[in-house]
């Protein structure tokens, strides 16, 4: 009896394959920057060609029998078309009937990470290690997966094993540093990072981690300067921009807490130069301006933020509080009411309670 996985060719040829970048990216290493740049779009000719390839392979399986290579290829094509669930079924069949391979278990884990979360990815890798207990690849991948589950002890145990096997592989040590970072073992993590940088590693994430470690230890100003220099070297890197914006925000909050509001404003404006429409930066700018008594610019910033992001609940809270402090109570109540209505529409219970309290509704 044939598996229901292998649908009649007429059904396959008539199926509409939905293309998506997430399913495609699941098949490649998350360490690959190129995976993040893939387009989710596909023109009709690409779709037709993909369906034709799948149909031809399914026909071959029906007529000549399955093999690990054929099933692996079919699963890859389903991933290419965005059908992660059917790809998983094909990969599972390949494992059940032909034992799979180390690479196939990794592929399954990456797809499961997308469709089911990190726990499912770890489960897939654990099954792979039962079949291939000495696999360096699977041990490395499960070490990384444990980091995603916020289980640094398990991550460290597995990553140390692969470092003993291949001490020259920088990616192994980078992820070990990340696991130590989760434990807040700054010294251990920093030592690994500095050693990698001293060897001129080409792994950009290592340099980002150095900046993050500086921020985590309260070295906000030095962290900002380091990340600014890094952005000069990698001006098109979205990852560097994201971490730098976060650094500017942390520095601004630290300056604000110390009463240096003008510096806080300058830092947030720098963040907005990197990412002009960042909600958190715009909200922080409005609040800092309000504290400085720059009410007109603060209000303009609040309004601009809400025009651009009308679902940003926090903005209604802080804008309303500013208006209330300025004795514009009716306008403040109007903002709270907007926020309450939106919170109800979105089903955000905590926000509903907060806005009811601000409106003094029992």
Coordinates of C-alpha atoms in Angstrom, one line a residue:
X1 CA 0.0 0.0 0.0
X2 CA 1.4 3.3 -1.0
X3 CA 1.8 6.1 1.5
X4 CA -0.8 8.9 1.3
X5 CA 2.2 11.2 1.1
X6 CA 2.4 10.4 -2.6
X7 CA -0.7 12.1 -3.9
X8 CA -2.0 11.3 -7.4
X9 CA -0.2 13.3 -10.1
X10 CA -3.3 15.2 -11.0
X11 CA -3.6 16.4 -7.4
X12 CA 0.0 17.5 -7.4
X13 CA -0.2 19.3 -10.7
X14 CA -3.3 21.0 -9.6
X15 CA -2.0 22.1 -6.3
X16 CA -1.2 25.7 -5.5
X17 CA 2.2 26.0 -3.9
X18 CA 2.5 28.9 -1.5
X19 CA 6.0 30.4 -1.6
X20 CA 7.5 31.7 1.6
X21 CA 11.0 32.7 2.7
X22 CA 10.7 31.1 6.2
X23 CA 10.3 27.6 4.9
X24 CA 13.2 28.1 2.5
X25 CA 15.4 29.5 5.2
X26 CA 14.7 26.5 7.4
X27 CA 16.6 24.4 5.0
X28 CA 19.8 26.4 5.3
X29 CA 22.0 27.3 8.3
X30 CA 20.7 30.2 10.4
X31 CA 24.3 31.3 10.5
X32 CA 24.1 32.2 6.8
X33 CA 23.5 35.9 6.3
X34 CA 22.3 35.1 2.7
X35 CA 19.3 33.2 4.1
X36 CA 18.0 36.4 5.6
X37 CA 18.1 38.2 2.3
X38 CA 15.9 35.8 0.4
X39 CA 12.8 37.1 -1.3
X40 CA 9.5 35.5 -0.5
X41 CA 8.1 36.2 -4.0
X42 CA 8.1 33.8 -6.9
X43 CA 6.7 34.4 -10.4
X44 CA 4.3 31.9 -12.0
X45 CA 6.9 30.3 -14.2
X46 CA 9.0 29.5 -11.2
X47 CA 6.0 27.9 -9.5
X48 CA 5.1 25.9 -12.5
X49 CA 8.7 24.6 -12.8
X50 CA 8.7 23.6 -9.2
X51 CA 5.4 21.7 -9.4
X52 CA 6.8 20.0 -12.5
X53 CA 9.9 18.9 -10.7
X54 CA 7.9 17.5 -7.8
X55 CA 5.6 15.7 -10.1
X56 CA 8.4 14.1 -12.0
X57 CA 10.1 12.9 -8.8
X58 CA 6.9 11.5 -7.4
X59 CA 6.3 9.6 -10.6
X60 CA 9.8 8.2 -10.4
X61 CA 9.1 7.0 -6.9
X62 CA 5.9 5.4 -7.8
X63 CA 7.4 3.6 -10.8
X64 CA 10.9 2.8 -9.6
X65 CA 10.7 3.0 -5.8
X66 CA 11.9 5.4 -3.2
X67 CA 15.5 6.1 -2.0
X68 CA 17.0 8.4 0.6
X69 CA 18.3 10.7 -2.1
X70 CA 15.0 10.9 -3.9
X71 CA 13.0 11.6 -0.7
X72 CA 15.5 14.2 0.4
X73 CA 15.2 16.0 -2.9
X74 CA 11.4 15.9 -2.8
X75 CA 11.5 17.4 0.7
X76 CA 13.8 20.1 -0.4
X77 CA 11.5 21.0 -3.2
X78 CA 8.5 21.2 -0.9
X79 CA 10.6 23.5 1.3
X80 CA 11.5 25.6 -1.7
X81 CA 7.7 26.0 -2.3
X82 CA 7.0 26.9 1.3
X83 CA 5.2 23.6 2.2
X84 CA 7.1 22.9 5.4
X85 CA 4.6 20.4 6.8
X86 CA 4.7 18.2 3.7
X87 CA 8.5 18.5 3.6
X88 CA 8.6 17.2 7.2
X89 CA 6.4 14.2 6.2
X90 CA 8.8 13.4 3.3
X91 CA 11.9 13.7 5.5
X92 CA 10.3 11.5 8.2
X93 CA 9.6 8.8 5.6
X94 CA 13.2 9.0 4.5
X95 CA 14.4 8.5 8.1
X96 CA 11.9 5.7 8.8
X97 CA 12.6 3.7 5.6
X98 CA 16.3 4.5 5.0
X99 CA 17.7 5.6 8.3
X100 CA 18.3 9.2 7.2
X101 CA 21.6 10.9 7.5
X102 CA 23.2 13.4 9.9
X103 CA 22.5 16.2 7.5
X104 CA 18.9 15.2 7.1
X105 CA 18.3 15.3 10.9
X106 CA 19.8 18.8 10.9
X107 CA 17.5 19.8 8.1
X108 CA 14.5 18.4 9.9
X109 CA 15.5 20.3 13.1
X110 CA 15.8 23.6 11.3
X111 CA 12.3 23.2 9.8
X112 CA 10.9 22.2 13.2
X113 CA 12.5 25.3 14.6
X114 CA 10.4 27.3 12.2
X115 CA 7.1 25.5 12.5
X116 CA 7.2 24.2 16.0
X117 CA 9.8 26.1 18.0
X118 CA 13.2 25.3 19.6
X119 CA 11.9 22.4 21.7
X120 CA 10.9 20.5 18.6
X121 CA 14.2 21.2 17.0
X122 CA 16.0 19.8 20.1
X123 CA 13.8 16.7 20.0
X124 CA 14.7 16.1 16.3
X125 CA 18.4 16.5 17.0
X126 CA 18.2 14.2 20.0
X127 CA 16.7 11.5 17.8
X128 CA 19.5 12.0 15.3
X129 CA 22.1 11.6 18.0
X130 CA 20.5 8.3 19.0
X131 CA 21.1 7.1 15.4
X132 CA 24.5 8.8 15.0
X133 CA 25.8 9.1 18.6
X134 CA 29.3 10.2 17.5
X135 CA 28.1 12.9 15.1
X136 CA 30.1 16.1 15.5
X137 CA 27.5 17.9 13.3
X138 CA 24.5 16.9 15.4
X139 CA 26.3 17.6 18.7
X140 CA 27.1 21.1 17.5
X141 CA 23.6 21.7 16.3
X142 CA 22.0 20.5 19.5
X143 CA 24.4 22.7 21.5
X144 CA 23.2 25.7 19.5
X145 CA 19.6 24.7 19.9
X146 CA 20.0 24.5 23.7
X147 CA 21.1 28.2 23.6
X148 CA 17.8 29.0 21.9
X149 CA 16.0 27.2 24.7
X150 CA 17.9 29.2 27.3
X151 CA 19.6 26.1 28.6
X152 CA 23.2 27.1 28.8
X153 CA 24.5 24.2 30.8
X154 CA 23.4 21.6 28.2
X155 CA 24.7 23.9 25.5
X156 CA 28.1 24.2 27.1
X157 CA 28.4 20.5 27.6
X158 CA 27.7 19.8 23.9
X159 CA 29.8 22.6 22.6
X160 CA 32.8 21.7 24.6
X161 CA 32.7 18.2 23.1
X162 CA 32.8 19.5 19.5
X163 CA 35.6 22.0 20.4
X164 CA 37.7 19.1 21.6
X165 CA 37.1 17.4 18.2
X166 CA 37.7 20.5 16.1
X167 CA 39.3 23.3 18.1
X168 CA 40.1 25.3 14.9
X169 CA 36.4 25.9 14.2
X170 CA 35.6 29.4 15.3
X171 CA 31.8 29.0 15.1
X172 CA 32.0 26.4 17.9
X173 CA 33.8 28.8 20.2
X174 CA 31.5 31.7 19.3
X175 CA 28.4 29.7 20.4
X176 CA 30.2 28.6 23.5
X177 CA 30.8 32.3 24.3
X178 CA 27.1 32.9 23.7
X179 CA 26.2 30.1 26.2
X180 CA 28.5 31.7 28.8
X181 CA 26.8 35.0 28.1
X182 CA 23.5 33.5 28.9
X183 CA 24.9 32.5 32.3
X184 CA 26.2 36.1 32.8
X185 CA 29.7 34.7 33.0
X186 CA 31.1 37.8 31.4
X187 CA 34.8 37.0 31.9
X188 CA 34.6 33.5 30.3
X189 CA 32.5 34.9 27.4
X190 CA 34.7 37.9 26.9
X191 CA 37.9 35.9 26.8
X192 CA 36.6 33.7 24.0
X193 CA 35.4 36.8 22.1
X194 CA 38.7 38.6 22.5
X195 CA 40.7 35.6 21.4
X196 CA 38.6 35.3 18.2
X197 CA 38.9 39.0 17.5
X198 CA 42.7 38.8 18.0
X199 CA 42.8 36.2 15.3
X200 CA 40.8 38.5 12.9
X201 CA 37.8 36.3 12.8
X202 CA 35.4 37.0 9.9
X203 CA 32.3 36.0 12.0
X204 CA 30.5 39.4 12.3
X205 CA 28.4 38.1 15.2
X206 CA 31.6 37.8 17.3
X207 CA 32.1 41.6 17.1
X208 CA 28.4 42.1 17.8
X209 CA 28.7 40.0 20.9
X210 CA 31.7 42.1 22.1
X211 CA 29.5 45.2 21.9
X212 CA 26.6 43.4 23.7
X213 CA 29.0 42.2 26.4
X214 CA 30.1 45.8 27.0
X215 CA 26.5 47.0 27.2
X216 CA 25.6 44.1 29.6
X217 CA 28.4 45.2 32.0
X218 CA 27.2 48.8 32.0
X219 CA 29.9 50.1 29.6
X220 CA 27.4 52.0 27.6
X221 CA 29.5 54.8 26.2
X222 CA 32.4 52.5 25.2
X223 CA 29.9 50.0 23.8
X224 CA 28.3 52.7 21.6
X225 CA 31.7 53.8 20.3
X226 CA 32.7 50.2 19.5
X227 CA 29.5 49.6 17.6
X228 CA 29.7 52.9 15.8
X229 CA 33.1 51.9 14.5
X230 CA 31.7 48.5 13.5
X231 CA 28.9 50.2 11.5
X232 CA 31.5 52.2 9.6
X233 CA 33.2 48.9 8.6
X234 CA 29.8 47.3 7.8
X235 CA 27.5 50.1 6.7
X236 CA 24.9 47.9 5.1
X237 CA 24.6 45.4 8.0
X238 CA 21.1 45.4 9.5
X239 CA 22.4 43.3 12.4
X240 CA 25.0 46.0 13.3
X241 CA 22.4 48.7 13.0
X242 CA 19.9 46.8 15.2
X243 CA 22.5 46.3 18.0
X244 CA 23.8 49.9 17.7
X245 CA 20.2 51.3 18.0
X246 CA 19.8 49.2 21.2
X247 CA 23.1 50.5 22.5
X248 CA 22.0 54.1 21.9
X249 CA 18.7 53.4 23.8
X250 CA 20.5 51.8 26.7
X251 CA 22.9 54.7 26.9
X252 CA 20.0 57.2 26.8
X253 CA 18.2 55.5 29.6
X254 CA 21.3 55.4 31.7
X255 CA 21.9 59.2 31.1
X256 CA 18.2 59.9 31.9
X257 CA 18.4 58.0 35.2
X258 CA 21.4 60.1 36.1
X259 CA 19.5 63.3 35.3
X260 CA 21.5 64.1 32.2
X261 CA 18.4 64.5 29.9
X262 CA 20.1 66.5 27.2
X263 CA 22.6 63.7 26.7
X264 CA 19.8 61.2 26.7
X265 CA 18.0 63.2 23.9
X266 CA 21.2 63.3 21.9
X267 CA 21.7 59.5 22.2
X268 CA 18.1 58.8 21.2
X269 CA 18.4 61.2 18.2
X270 CA 21.5 59.2 17.1
X271 CA 19.4 56.0 17.4
X272 CA 16.8 57.6 15.1
X273 CA 19.4 58.5 12.6
X274 CA 20.2 54.8 12.2
X275 CA 16.5 53.6 12.4
X276 CA 14.2 56.6 11.9
X277 CA 10.9 54.8 12.6
X278 CA 11.9 52.8 15.7
X279 CA 8.9 52.9 18.1
X280 CA 10.9 52.6 21.2
X281 CA 13.3 55.4 20.2
X282 CA 10.5 57.7 19.2
X283 CA 8.6 57.1 22.5
X284 CA 11.8 57.7 24.5
X285 CA 12.5 60.9 22.6
X286 CA 9.0 62.2 23.4
X287 CA 9.3 61.3 27.0
X288 CA 12.7 62.9 27.4
X289 CA 11.5 66.1 25.7
X290 CA 8.5 66.2 28.0
X291 CA 10.8 65.9 31.0
X292 CA 12.9 68.8 29.6
X293 CA 9.8 70.9 29.3
X294 CA 9.9 70.9 25.5
X295 CA 6.2 70.2 25.4
X296 CA 5.5 71.3 21.9
X297 CA 8.2 69.1 20.3
X298 CA 7.2 66.2 22.7
X299 CA 3.6 66.5 21.5
X300 CA 4.6 66.6 17.9
X301 CA 6.7 63.5 18.4
X302 CA 3.8 61.6 20.2
X303 CA 1.4 62.5 17.4
X304 CA 3.9 61.5 14.7
X305 CA 4.5 58.2 16.4
X306 CA 0.7 57.4 16.7
X307 CA 0.1 58.4 13.1
X308 CA 2.8 56.0 12.0
X309 CA 1.9 53.3 14.5
X310 CA -1.7 53.6 15.7
X311 CA -1.5 50.3 17.5
X312 CA 1.3 51.3 19.8
X313 CA -0.4 51.1 23.1
X314 CA 2.4 52.6 25.3
X315 CA 2.3 55.8 23.3
X316 CA -1.3 56.5 24.4
X317 CA -0.3 56.0 28.0
X318 CA 2.6 58.4 28.0
X319 CA 1.0 61.0 25.7
X320 CA -2.1 61.0 28.0
X321 CA 0.1 61.4 31.1
X322 CA 1.9 64.4 29.6
X323 CA -1.5 66.0 28.7
X324 CA -2.8 65.3 32.2
X325 CA 0.2 66.9 33.8
X326 CA -0.4 70.0 31.6
X327 CA -4.0 70.2 32.9
X328 CA -5.4 69.2 29.5
X329 CA -7.5 66.5 31.2
X330 CA -10.2 66.1 28.5
X331 CA -7.5 65.5 25.9
X332 CA -5.7 63.1 28.2
X333 CA -8.9 61.2 28.7
X334 CA -9.5 61.0 25.0
X335 CA -6.0 59.4 24.5
X336 CA -6.7 56.9 27.3
X337 CA -10.1 56.1 25.8
X338 CA -8.5 55.5 22.4
X339 CA -5.9 53.2 24.0
X340 CA -8.7 51.3 25.9
X341 CA -10.7 50.7 22.8
X342 CA -7.6 49.5 20.9
X343 CA -6.6 47.3 23.8
X344 CA -10.0 45.7 23.8
X345 CA -9.8 45.2 20.0
X346 CA -6.4 43.5 20.4
X347 CA -7.4 41.5 23.4
X348 CA -4.5 42.8 25.6
X349 CA -5.9 42.3 29.1
X350 CA -3.1 44.0 31.0
X351 CA -3.5 47.1 28.8
X352 CA -7.2 47.1 29.3
X353 CA -6.7 47.1 33.1
X354 CA -4.1 49.9 32.9
X355 CA -6.3 52.2 30.7
X356 CA -9.3 51.6 33.0
X357 CA -7.2 52.7 35.9
X358 CA -6.1 55.8 34.1
X359 CA -9.7 56.6 33.2
X360 CA -10.6 55.8 36.8
X361 CA -13.2 53.3 35.7
X362 CA -14.1 50.8 38.4

